[in-house]
Amino acid sequence: MTDPIVKSTNIGSRTRLAAVARLMVRSIFFVLPLAFTWLKLRNLSSSEIAQLISNASASGIVWKTALVVYFFAWVWGTLWDVGLQERVYLDAPNKGKMPLQAFGMAFAILIVGAALVWVDTFLQFVGVLALFTIVDHAAWQYLVSFLQPMIQHARQVYSHPYDAIALEQLRLVENQVCGTWKWRRGVVGLVWIFVMLALALVMSPERSVRAGPAEVTWGFIQAVSILIWVLLMESWHWYVRMVTRIGVDTLEHLRDGYRLVPLSALDMARRPSS
């Protein structure tokens, strides 16, 4: 059954574009872990791998946990975003063909992401994380410019004849993808990266600080700072995703039993004619 949001008679381009986007994200999902595993373990025997796992420190476990959470949250979140956008956009430009610039952006994310999981020291990690944040922001800016024609086209179609529900759904998705909240989130993430940089420069990971009766190494504190950054950035993004999804689904449910009109139009209808 065709999604009732869609009014275009040519949705093939939109579907093709979404399919290619999903393929790109899923390729990263498979390629990056395989490349990381091969690079890290290619010269080790099975006994050496087991010894490496058994000797993992608490800071190493926290660090790797943060990376795993970030990786899966990024992959599934991107796929989630593609699905939401596919519901509200109509025709895609260039018959749904993905431009070369988009492939270039995906390749850059893959390379910097590989560097992020390859580095061994906290200072190197903070530097690569700063680079990854810049690349990710550049990819987002490109995505916004690429999607604007699709957003404008959908807005025009939904406006003639007027479809208030579809316009509200489009507004929700547009805010999630292009909203100013991304800038605020980026600033907070950048500030925390500077905090991690300070932690990297204050003391070596082997030194420890006393926290009550226990001693905590700087390496563990640094690893926890990575986990805090990941949880902060991804929980913020997933909150916006959930709000958008709930709004789009609620409006779609209301479509079956109600007709939505703007208050201005309702006031005009109620105004007595002279």
GROMACS .gro file of C-alpha atoms in nm, residues 3-6 84-85 87-89 158 163-176 244-255 260:
model
   37
    3ASP     CA    1   0.223   0.572   0.197
    4PRO     CA    2  -0.066   0.825   0.222
    5ILE     CA    3   0.183   1.106   0.272
    6VAL     CA    4   0.310   1.066  -0.083
   84LEU     CA    5   1.205   0.914   0.802
   85GLN     CA    6   1.314   1.133   0.512
   87ARG     CA    7   0.842   0.914   0.414
   88VAL     CA    8   0.809   1.288   0.357
   89TYR     CA    9   1.020   1.373   0.053
  158TYR     CA   10   0.190   1.976  -0.018
  163ASP     CA   11  -0.216   1.946   0.309
  164ALA     CA   12  -0.146   2.072   0.660
  165ILE     CA   13  -0.059   1.729   0.801
  166ALA     CA   14   0.200   1.658   0.533
  167LEU     CA   15   0.348   2.007   0.578
  168GLU     CA   16   0.378   1.954   0.954
  169GLN     CA   17   0.546   1.618   0.899
  170LEU     CA   18   0.784   1.779   0.653
  171ARG     CA   19   0.859   2.057   0.903
  172LEU     CA   20   0.943   1.803   1.175
  173VAL     CA   21   1.182   1.610   0.951
  174GLU     CA   22   1.337   1.930   0.815
  175ASN     CA   23   1.405   2.048   1.170
  176GLN     CA   24   1.570   1.718   1.256
  244THR     CA   25   1.046   1.357   1.517
  245ARG     CA   26   0.934   0.997   1.473
  246ILE     CA   27   0.659   1.027   1.734
  247GLY     CA   28   0.538   1.351   1.575
  248VAL     CA   29   0.532   1.207   1.223
  249ASP     CA   30   0.355   0.889   1.337
  250THR     CA   31   0.100   1.081   1.547
  251LEU     CA   32   0.013   1.311   1.259
  252GLU     CA   33  -0.023   1.012   1.028
  253HIS     CA   34  -0.261   0.850   1.278
  254LEU     CA   35  -0.468   1.168   1.300
  255ARG     CA   36  -0.493   1.180   0.921
  260LEU     CA   37  -0.601   1.966   1.001
   0.00000   0.00000   0.00000
